mmCIF file of C-alpha atoms in Angstrom:
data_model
loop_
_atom_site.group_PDB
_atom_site.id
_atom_site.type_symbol
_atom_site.label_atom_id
_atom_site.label_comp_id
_atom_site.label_asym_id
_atom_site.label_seq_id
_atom_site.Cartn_x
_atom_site.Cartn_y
_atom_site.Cartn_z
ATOM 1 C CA UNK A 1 115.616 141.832 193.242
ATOM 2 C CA UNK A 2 118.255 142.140 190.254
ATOM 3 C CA UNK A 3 115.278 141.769 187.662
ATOM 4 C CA UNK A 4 113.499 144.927 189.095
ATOM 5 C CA UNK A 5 112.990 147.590 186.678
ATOM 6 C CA UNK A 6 114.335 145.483 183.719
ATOM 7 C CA UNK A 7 112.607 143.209 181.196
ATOM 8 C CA UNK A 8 112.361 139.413 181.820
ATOM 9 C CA UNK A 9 112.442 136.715 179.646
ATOM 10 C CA UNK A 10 110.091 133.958 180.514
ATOM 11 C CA UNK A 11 107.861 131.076 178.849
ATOM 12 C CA UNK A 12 104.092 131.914 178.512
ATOM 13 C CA UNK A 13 101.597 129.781 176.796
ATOM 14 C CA UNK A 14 100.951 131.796 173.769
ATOM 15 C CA UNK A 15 97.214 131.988 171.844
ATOM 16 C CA UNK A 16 97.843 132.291 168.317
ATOM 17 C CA UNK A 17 94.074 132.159 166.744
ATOM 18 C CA UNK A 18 90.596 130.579 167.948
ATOM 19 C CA UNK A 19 90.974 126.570 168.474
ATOM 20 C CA UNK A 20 94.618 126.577 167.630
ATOM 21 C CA UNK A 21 97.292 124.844 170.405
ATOM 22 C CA UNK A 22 98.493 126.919 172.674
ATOM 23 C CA UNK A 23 102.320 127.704 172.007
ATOM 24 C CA UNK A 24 104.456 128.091 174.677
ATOM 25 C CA UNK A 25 107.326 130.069 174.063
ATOM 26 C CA UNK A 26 109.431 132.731 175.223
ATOM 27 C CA UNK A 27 107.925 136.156 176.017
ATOM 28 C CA UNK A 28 109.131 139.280 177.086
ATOM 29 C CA UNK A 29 107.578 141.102 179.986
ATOM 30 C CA UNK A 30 108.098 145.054 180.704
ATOM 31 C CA UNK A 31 108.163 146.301 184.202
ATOM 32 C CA UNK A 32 105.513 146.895 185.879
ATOM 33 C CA UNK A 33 104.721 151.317 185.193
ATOM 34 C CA UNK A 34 102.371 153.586 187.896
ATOM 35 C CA UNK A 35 100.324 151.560 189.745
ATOM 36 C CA UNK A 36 100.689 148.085 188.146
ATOM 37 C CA UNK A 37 102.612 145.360 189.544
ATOM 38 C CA UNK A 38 104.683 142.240 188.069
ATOM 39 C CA UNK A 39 104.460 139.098 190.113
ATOM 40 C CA UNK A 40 106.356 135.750 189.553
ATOM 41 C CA UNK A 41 103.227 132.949 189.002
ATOM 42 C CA UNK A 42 103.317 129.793 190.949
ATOM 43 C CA UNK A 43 100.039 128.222 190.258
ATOM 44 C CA UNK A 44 97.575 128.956 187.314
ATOM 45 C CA UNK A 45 94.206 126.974 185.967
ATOM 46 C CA UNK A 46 91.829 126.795 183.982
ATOM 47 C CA UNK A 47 88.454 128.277 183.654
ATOM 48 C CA UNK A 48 85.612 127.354 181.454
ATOM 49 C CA UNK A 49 86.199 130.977 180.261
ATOM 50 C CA UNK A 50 89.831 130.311 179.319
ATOM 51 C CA UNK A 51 88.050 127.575 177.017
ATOM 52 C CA UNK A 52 85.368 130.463 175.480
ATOM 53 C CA UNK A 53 88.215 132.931 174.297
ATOM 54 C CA UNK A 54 90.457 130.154 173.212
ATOM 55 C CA UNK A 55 87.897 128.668 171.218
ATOM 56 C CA UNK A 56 87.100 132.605 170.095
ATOM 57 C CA UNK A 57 83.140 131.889 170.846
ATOM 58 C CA UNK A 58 82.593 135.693 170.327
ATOM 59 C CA UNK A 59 84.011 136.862 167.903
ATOM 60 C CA UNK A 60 83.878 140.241 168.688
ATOM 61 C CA UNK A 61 86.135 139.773 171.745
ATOM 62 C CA UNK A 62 89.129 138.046 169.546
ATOM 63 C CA UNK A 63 92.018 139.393 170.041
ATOM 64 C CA UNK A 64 95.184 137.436 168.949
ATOM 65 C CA UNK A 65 98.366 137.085 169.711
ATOM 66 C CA UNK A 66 97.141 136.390 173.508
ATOM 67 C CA UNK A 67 97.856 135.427 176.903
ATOM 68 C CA UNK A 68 94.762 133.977 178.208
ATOM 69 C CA UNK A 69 94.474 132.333 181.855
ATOM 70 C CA UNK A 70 92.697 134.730 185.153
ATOM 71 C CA UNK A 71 93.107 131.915 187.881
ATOM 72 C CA UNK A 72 96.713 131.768 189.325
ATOM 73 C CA UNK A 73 98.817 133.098 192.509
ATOM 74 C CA UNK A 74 102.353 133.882 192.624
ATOM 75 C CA UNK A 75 104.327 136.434 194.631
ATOM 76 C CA UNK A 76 105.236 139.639 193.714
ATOM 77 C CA UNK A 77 108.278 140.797 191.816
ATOM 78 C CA UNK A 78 108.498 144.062 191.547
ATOM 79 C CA UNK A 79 105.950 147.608 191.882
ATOM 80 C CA UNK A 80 104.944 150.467 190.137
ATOM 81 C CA UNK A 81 105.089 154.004 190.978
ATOM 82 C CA UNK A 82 102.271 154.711 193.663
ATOM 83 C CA UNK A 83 101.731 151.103 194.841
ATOM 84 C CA UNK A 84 101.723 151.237 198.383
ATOM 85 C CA UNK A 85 99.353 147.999 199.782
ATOM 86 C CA UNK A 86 101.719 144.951 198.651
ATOM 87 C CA UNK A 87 105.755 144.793 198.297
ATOM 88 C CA UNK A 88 108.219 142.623 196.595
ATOM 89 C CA UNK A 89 107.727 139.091 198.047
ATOM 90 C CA UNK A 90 103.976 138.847 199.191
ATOM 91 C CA UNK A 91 101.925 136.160 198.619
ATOM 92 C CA UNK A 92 98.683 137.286 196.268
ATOM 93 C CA UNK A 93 96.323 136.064 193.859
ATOM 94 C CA UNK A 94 94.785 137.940 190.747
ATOM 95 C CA UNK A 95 91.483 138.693 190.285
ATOM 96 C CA UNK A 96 89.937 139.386 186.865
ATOM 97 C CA UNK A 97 86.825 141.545 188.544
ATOM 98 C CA UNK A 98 89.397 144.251 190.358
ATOM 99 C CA UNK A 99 88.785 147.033 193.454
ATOM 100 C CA UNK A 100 90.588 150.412 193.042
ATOM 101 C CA UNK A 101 88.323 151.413 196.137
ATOM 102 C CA UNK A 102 88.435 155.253 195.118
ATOM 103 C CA UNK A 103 85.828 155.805 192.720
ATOM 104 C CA UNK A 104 82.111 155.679 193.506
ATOM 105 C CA UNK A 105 80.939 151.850 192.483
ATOM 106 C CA UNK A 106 83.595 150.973 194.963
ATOM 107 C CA UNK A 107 82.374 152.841 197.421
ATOM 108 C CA UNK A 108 79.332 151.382 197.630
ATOM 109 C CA UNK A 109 79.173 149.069 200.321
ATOM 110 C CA UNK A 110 76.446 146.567 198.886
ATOM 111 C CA UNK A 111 75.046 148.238 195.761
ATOM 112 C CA UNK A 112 77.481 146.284 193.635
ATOM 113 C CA UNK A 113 80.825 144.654 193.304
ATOM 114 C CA UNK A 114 81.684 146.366 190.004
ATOM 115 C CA UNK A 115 84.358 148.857 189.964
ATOM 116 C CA UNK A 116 84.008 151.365 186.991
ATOM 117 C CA UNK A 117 87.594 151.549 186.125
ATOM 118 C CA UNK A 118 89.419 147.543 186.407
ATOM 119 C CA UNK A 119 85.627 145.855 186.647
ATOM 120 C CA UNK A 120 86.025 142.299 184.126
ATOM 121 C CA UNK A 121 86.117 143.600 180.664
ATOM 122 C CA UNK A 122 86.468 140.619 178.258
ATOM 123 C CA UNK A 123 86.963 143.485 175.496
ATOM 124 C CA UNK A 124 89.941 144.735 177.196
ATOM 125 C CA UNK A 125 93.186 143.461 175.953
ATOM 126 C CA UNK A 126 95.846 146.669 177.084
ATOM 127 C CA UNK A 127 96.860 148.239 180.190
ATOM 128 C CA UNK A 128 94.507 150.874 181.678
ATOM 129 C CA UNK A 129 97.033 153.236 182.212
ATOM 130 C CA UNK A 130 98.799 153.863 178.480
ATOM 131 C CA UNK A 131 96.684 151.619 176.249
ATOM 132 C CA UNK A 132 99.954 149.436 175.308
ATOM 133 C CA UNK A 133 100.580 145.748 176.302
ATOM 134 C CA UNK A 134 103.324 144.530 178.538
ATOM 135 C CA UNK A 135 104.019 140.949 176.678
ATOM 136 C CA UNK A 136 106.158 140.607 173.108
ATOM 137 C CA UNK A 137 106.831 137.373 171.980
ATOM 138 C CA UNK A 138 110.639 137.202 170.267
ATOM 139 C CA UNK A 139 109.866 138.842 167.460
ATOM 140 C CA UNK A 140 108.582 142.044 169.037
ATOM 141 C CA UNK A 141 105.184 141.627 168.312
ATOM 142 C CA UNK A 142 102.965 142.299 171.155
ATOM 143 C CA UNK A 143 100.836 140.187 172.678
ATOM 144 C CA UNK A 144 97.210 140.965 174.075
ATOM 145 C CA UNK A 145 96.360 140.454 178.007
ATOM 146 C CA UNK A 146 93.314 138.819 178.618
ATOM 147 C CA UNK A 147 90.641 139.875 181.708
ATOM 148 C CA UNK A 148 93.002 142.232 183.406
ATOM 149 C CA UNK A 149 95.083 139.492 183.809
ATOM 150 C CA UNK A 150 96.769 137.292 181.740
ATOM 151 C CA UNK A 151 98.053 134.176 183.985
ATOM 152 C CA UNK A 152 99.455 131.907 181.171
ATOM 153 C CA UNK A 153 102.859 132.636 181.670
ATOM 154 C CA UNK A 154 105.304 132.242 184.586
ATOM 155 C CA UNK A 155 105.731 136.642 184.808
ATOM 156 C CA UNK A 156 102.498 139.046 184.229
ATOM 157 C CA UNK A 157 101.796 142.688 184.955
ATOM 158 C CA UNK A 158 98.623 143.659 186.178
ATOM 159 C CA UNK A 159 97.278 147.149 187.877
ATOM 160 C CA UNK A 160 97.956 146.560 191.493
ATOM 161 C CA UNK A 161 93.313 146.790 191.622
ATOM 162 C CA UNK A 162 93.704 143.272 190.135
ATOM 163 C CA UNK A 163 95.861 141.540 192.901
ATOM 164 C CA UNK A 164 95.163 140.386 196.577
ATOM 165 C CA UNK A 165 97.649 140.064 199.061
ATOM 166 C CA UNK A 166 97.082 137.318 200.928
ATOM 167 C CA UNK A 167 98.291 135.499 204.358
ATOM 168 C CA UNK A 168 101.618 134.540 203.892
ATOM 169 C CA UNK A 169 101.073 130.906 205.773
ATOM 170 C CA UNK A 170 98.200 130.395 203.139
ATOM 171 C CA UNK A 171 98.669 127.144 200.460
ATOM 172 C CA UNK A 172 98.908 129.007 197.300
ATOM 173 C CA UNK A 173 97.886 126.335 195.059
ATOM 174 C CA UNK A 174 94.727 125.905 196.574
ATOM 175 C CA UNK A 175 94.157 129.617 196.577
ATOM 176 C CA UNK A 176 94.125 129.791 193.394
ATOM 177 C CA UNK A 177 90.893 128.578 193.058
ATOM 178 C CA UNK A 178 89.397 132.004 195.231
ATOM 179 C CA UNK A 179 90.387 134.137 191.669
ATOM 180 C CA UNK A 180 87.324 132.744 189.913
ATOM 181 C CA UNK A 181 85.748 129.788 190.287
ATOM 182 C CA UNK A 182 85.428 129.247 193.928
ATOM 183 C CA UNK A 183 84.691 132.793 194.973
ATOM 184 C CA UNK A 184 82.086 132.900 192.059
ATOM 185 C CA UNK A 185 79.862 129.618 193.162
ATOM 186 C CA UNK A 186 80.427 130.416 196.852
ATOM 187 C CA UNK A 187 79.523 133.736 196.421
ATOM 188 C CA UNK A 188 76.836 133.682 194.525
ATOM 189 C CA UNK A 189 75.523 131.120 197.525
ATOM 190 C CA UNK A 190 76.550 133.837 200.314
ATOM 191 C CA UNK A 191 76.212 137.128 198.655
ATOM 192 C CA UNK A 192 73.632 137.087 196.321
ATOM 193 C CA UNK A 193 71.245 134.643 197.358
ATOM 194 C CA UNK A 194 72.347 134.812 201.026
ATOM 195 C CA UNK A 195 71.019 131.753 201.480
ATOM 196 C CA UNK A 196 70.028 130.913 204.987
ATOM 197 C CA UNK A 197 69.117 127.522 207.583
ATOM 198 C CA UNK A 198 67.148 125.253 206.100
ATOM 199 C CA UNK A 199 66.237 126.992 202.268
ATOM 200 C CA UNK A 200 66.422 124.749 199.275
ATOM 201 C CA UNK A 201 68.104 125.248 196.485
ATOM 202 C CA UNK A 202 69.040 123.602 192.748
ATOM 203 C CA UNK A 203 72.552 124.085 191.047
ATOM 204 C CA UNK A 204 72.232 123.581 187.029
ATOM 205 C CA UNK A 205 75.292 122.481 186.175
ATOM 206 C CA UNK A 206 77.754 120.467 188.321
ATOM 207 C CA UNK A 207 81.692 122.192 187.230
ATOM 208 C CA UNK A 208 83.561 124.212 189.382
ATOM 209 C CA UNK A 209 81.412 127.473 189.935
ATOM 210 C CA UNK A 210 78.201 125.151 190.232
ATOM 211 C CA UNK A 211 80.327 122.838 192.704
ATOM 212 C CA UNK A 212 81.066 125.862 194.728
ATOM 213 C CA UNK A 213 77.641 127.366 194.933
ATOM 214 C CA UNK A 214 76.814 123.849 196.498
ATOM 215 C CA UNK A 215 79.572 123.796 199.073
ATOM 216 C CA UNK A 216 78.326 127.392 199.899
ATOM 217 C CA UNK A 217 74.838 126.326 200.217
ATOM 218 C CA UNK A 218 76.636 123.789 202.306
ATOM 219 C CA UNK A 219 78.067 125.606 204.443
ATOM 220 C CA UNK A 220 74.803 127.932 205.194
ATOM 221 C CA UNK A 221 72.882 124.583 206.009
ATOM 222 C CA UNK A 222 70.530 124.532 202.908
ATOM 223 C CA UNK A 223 68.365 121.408 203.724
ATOM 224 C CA UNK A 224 67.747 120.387 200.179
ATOM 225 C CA UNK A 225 70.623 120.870 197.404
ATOM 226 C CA UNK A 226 69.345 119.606 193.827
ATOM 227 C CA UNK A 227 72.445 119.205 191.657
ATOM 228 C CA UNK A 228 71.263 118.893 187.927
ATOM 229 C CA UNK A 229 73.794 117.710 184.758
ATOM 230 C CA UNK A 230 73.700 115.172 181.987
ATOM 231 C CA UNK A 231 77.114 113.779 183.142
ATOM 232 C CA UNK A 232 76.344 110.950 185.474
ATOM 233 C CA UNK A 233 79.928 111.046 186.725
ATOM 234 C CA UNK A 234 79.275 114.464 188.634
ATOM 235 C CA UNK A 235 76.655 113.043 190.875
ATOM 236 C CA UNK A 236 79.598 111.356 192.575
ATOM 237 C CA UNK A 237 81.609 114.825 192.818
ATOM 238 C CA UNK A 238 78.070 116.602 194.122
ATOM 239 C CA UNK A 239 77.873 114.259 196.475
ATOM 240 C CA UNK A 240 81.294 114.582 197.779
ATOM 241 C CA UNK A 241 80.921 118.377 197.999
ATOM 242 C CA UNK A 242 77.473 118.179 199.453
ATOM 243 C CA UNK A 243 74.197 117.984 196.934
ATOM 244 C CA UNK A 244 71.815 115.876 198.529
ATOM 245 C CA UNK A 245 70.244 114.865 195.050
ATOM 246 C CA UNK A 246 71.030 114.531 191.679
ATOM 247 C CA UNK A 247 68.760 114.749 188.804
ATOM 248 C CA UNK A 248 70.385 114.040 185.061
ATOM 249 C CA UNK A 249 67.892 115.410 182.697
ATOM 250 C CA UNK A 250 68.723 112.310 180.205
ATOM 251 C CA UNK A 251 67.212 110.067 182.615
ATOM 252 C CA UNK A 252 63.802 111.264 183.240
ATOM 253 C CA UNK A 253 60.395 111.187 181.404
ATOM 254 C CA UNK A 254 59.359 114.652 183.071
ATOM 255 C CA UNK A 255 60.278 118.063 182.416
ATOM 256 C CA UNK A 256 63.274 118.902 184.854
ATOM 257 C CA UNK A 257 61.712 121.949 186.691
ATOM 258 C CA UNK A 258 58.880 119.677 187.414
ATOM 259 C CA UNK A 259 61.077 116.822 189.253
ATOM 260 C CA UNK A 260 61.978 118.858 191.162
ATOM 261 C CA UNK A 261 59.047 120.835 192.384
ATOM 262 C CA UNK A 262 58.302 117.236 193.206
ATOM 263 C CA UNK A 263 61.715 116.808 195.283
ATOM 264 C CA UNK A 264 61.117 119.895 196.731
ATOM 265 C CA UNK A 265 57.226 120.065 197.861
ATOM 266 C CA UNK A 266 56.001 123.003 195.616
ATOM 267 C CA UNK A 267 59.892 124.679 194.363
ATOM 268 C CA UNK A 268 62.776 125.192 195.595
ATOM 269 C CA UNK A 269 63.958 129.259 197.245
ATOM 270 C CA UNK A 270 67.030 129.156 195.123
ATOM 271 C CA UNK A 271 68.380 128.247 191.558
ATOM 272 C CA UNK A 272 71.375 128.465 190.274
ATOM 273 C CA UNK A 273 72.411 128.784 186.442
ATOM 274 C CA UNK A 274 76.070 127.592 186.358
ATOM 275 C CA UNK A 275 75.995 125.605 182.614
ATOM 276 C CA UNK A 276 74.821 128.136 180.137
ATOM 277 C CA UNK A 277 71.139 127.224 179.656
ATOM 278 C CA UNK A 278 68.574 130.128 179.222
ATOM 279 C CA UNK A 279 65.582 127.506 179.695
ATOM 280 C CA UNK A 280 66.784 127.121 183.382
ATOM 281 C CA UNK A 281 65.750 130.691 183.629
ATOM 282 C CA UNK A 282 61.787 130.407 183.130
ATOM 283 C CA UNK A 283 61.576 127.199 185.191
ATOM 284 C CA UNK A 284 59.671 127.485 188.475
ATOM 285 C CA UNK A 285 59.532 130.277 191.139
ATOM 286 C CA UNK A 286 62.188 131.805 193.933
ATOM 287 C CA UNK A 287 65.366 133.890 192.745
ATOM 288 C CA UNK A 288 67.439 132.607 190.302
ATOM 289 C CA UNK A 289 70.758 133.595 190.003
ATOM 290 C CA UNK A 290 72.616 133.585 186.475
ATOM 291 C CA UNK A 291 76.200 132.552 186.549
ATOM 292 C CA UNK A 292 77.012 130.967 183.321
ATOM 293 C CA UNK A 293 78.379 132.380 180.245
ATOM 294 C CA UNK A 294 75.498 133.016 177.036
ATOM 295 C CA UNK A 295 77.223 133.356 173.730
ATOM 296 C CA UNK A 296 75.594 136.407 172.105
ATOM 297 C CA UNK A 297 73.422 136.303 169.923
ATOM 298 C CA UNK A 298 71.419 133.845 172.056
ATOM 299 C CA UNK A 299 68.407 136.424 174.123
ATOM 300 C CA UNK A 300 65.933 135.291 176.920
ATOM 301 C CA UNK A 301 62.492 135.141 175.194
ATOM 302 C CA UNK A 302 60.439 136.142 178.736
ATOM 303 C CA UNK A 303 56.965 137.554 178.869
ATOM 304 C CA UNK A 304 56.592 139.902 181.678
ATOM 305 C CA UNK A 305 53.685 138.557 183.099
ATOM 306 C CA UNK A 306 55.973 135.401 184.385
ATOM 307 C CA UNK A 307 57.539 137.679 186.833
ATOM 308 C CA UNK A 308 54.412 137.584 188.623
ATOM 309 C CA UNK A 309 54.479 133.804 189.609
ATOM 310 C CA UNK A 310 56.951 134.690 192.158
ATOM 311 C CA UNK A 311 60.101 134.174 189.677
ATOM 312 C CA UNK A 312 63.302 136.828 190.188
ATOM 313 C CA UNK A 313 66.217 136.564 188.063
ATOM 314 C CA UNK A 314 69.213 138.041 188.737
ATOM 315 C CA UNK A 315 73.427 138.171 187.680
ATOM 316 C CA UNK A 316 75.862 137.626 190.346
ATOM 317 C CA UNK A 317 79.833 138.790 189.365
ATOM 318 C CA UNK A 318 82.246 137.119 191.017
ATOM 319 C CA UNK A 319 79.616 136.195 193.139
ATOM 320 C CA UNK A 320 79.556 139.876 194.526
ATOM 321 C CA UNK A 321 82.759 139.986 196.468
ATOM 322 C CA UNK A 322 84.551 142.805 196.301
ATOM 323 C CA UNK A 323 88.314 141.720 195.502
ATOM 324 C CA UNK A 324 90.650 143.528 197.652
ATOM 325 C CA UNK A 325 88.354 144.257 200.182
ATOM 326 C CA UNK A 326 86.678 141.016 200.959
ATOM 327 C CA UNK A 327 88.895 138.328 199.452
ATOM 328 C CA UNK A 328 91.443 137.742 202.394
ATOM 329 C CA UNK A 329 88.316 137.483 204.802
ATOM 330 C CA UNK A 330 86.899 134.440 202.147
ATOM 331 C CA UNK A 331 90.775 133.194 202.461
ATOM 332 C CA UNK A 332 90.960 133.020 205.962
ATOM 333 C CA UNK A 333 87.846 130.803 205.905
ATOM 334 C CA UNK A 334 89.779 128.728 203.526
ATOM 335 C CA UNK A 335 92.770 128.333 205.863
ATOM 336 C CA UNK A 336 90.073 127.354 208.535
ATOM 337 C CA UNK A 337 88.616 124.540 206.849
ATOM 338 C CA UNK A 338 85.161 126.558 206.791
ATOM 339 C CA UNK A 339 85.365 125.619 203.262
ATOM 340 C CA UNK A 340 87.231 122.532 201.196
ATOM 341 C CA UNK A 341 88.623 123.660 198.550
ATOM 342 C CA UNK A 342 90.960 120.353 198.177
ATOM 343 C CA UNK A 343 87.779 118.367 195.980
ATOM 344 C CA UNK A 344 88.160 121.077 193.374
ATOM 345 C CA UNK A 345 91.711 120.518 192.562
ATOM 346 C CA UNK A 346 90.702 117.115 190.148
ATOM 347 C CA UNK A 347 94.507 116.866 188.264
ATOM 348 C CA UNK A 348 97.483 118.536 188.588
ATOM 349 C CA UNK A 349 99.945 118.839 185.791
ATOM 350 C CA UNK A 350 103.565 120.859 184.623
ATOM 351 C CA UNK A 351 102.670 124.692 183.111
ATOM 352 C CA UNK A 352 104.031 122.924 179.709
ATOM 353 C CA UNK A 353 101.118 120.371 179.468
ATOM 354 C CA UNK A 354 98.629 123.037 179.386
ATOM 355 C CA UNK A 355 97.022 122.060 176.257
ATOM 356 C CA UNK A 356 96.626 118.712 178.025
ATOM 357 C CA UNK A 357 94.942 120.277 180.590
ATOM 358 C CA UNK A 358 92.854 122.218 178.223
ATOM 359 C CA UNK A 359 91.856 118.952 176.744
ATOM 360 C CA UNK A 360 90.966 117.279 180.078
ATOM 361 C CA UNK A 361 88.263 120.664 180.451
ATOM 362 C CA UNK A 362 87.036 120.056 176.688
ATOM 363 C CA UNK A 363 86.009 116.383 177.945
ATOM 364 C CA UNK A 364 84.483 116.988 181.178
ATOM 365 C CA UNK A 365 87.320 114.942 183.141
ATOM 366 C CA UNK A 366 88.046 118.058 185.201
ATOM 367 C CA UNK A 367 87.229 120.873 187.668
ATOM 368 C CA UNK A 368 90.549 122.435 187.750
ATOM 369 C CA UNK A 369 93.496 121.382 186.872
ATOM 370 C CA UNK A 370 96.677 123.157 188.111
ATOM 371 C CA UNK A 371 99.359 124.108 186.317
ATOM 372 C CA UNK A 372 102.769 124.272 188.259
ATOM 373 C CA UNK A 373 105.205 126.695 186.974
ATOM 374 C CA UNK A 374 108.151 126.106 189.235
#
């Protein structure tokens, strides 16, 4: 490819401080140096976690200028020195929670999903391998990757631990959707709880991760899937995807956990935090299984002694795949229609509407919207 080994000039939605429009504008992006890889993107969306570092919710993770976005697939442009599992041309989506498979949390076959080195790191804005950043904007300034990253822009470079290659007959716009959302809920469903025949489960919180963790529960033939959310326009979503009932806290007289200890004759085996609520957390008994995002300095007031009603609480990553490793097996099961990944996809739209799309997020009108960048 004539662009190998030189810089490209592209347009990438640029983050210029917390709340502010997006700007997109044209960046430069270096080649990719030992192990990293630049890859053209196709198809990027949006993540609730987009919306938390563009809004700069922590401060301490700010980090501005900034190429947010860690949902998109493309095809690869060009490699570093020492990659040797993908080549110019291959189909492959980017993960924020990356594999390098050498060191010894990789390793691990089921002990955990974190690698030590390219694990997510929302306080990581350089490269791993020199500490510098691969974007400038046209006045030389450079610009801050985001969650290993950076998908906001139509060329990134990421360390070749942060990309999947994937089957080249696969529909890259819907997989997509398997670099965070989708893998999260579903996984969290699968690995985690491993929910089996005929458990029961509750999903707080009805977006796009809690939406997966019900079409994984789906999928596992749960017998009772409690979707919980204060929009009433998700129950018709859930529904789609495969809750069996809905509960909006707004519109009952009784404390949630206990409608549905009701609904469920005594509890359900399985809940699911997907919206952010530490209550959800001391409600009932069975595993539950955090997923949403807690702005610090918010901290789970617990007594001990509650652990002893039968309640576990636990934190599922990327719902505990491990990238490279597992992700084209959770692909394949895409491409077989094991799982539907087409009632995520709520709006489509042109890479230079993404502040419309960010919008849509802000007002609960989407799950993901994709952004087309060719």
């Amino acid at each position: 490819m004539a662009s190998k080994g030189k810089v490209i000039s592209c347009r990438a939605a640029v983050a210029y401080g917390p709340g502010q429009p997006l700007v997109v504008e044209q960046v430069q992006v270096d080649p990719p140096q030992k192990m990293e890889v630049r890859i053209k993107i196709l198809f990027t969306s949006i993540c609730h976690t987009d919306l938390s570092a563009w809004k700069g919710e922590s401060e301490a993770q700010r980090a501005y200028p900034r190429i947010l976005g860690h949902e998109a697939s493309g095809v690869v442009e060009s490699v570093g020195e020492g990659v040797i599992d993908m080549k110019e041309g291959d189909q492959v989506v980017a993960i924020f929670n990356g594999e390098c498979g050498e060191r010894i949390y990789c390793k691990s076959s089921k002990k955990t999903n974190l690698c030590g080195k390219f694990r997510v790191n929302p306080f990581k804005s350089v490269m791993e391998s020199d500490g510098k950043c691969r974007f400038r904007n046209k006045d030389g300034i450079p610009i801050y990757h985001f969650l290993n990253t950076s998908t906001f822009t139509e060329y990134t470079v990421v360390d070749s631990a942060c990309l999947v290659k994937i089957d080249s007959h696969a529909s890259l716009d819907k997989m997509t959707l398997l670099s965070c959302g989708v893998s999260t809920g579903l996984g969290a469903a699968w690995n985690t709880a491993d929910v089996q025949t005929g458990e029961t489960v509750a999903v707080f919180g009805l977006g796009a991760v809690g939406l997966a963790v019900v079409e994984g529960a789906r999928t596992r033939g749960a017998s009772k899937i409690i979707g919980v959310d204060i929009n009433p326009e998700k129950r018709i979503k859930g529904e789609a995807i495969g809750i069996t009932d809905f509960i909006n806290p707004k519109e009952i007289d009784v404390p949630v956990h206990e409608k549905i200890r009701e609904m469920s004759e005594g509890g359900v085996d399985y809940s699911f935090e997907c919206a952010g609520n530490m209550q959800v957390l001391r409600e009932g008994w069975g595993m539950a299984i955090v997923l949403g995002i807690h702005p610090t300095p918010k901290l789970l007031s617990l007594h001990p002694m509650e652990l002893f009603d039968g309640r576990r609480i636990v934190a599922s990553v990327f719902g505990d795949f491990k990238g490279k490793s597992q992700l084209p097996f959770l692909a394949e099961q895409c491409m077989a229609g094991v799982v539907k990944l087409d009632e995520f996809i709520t709006h489509r739209l042109p890479f230079e509407k993404i502040n419309e799309a960010f919008q849509l997020l802000l007002d609960g009108k989407s799950l993901r919207c994709l952004l087309h960048l060719s």
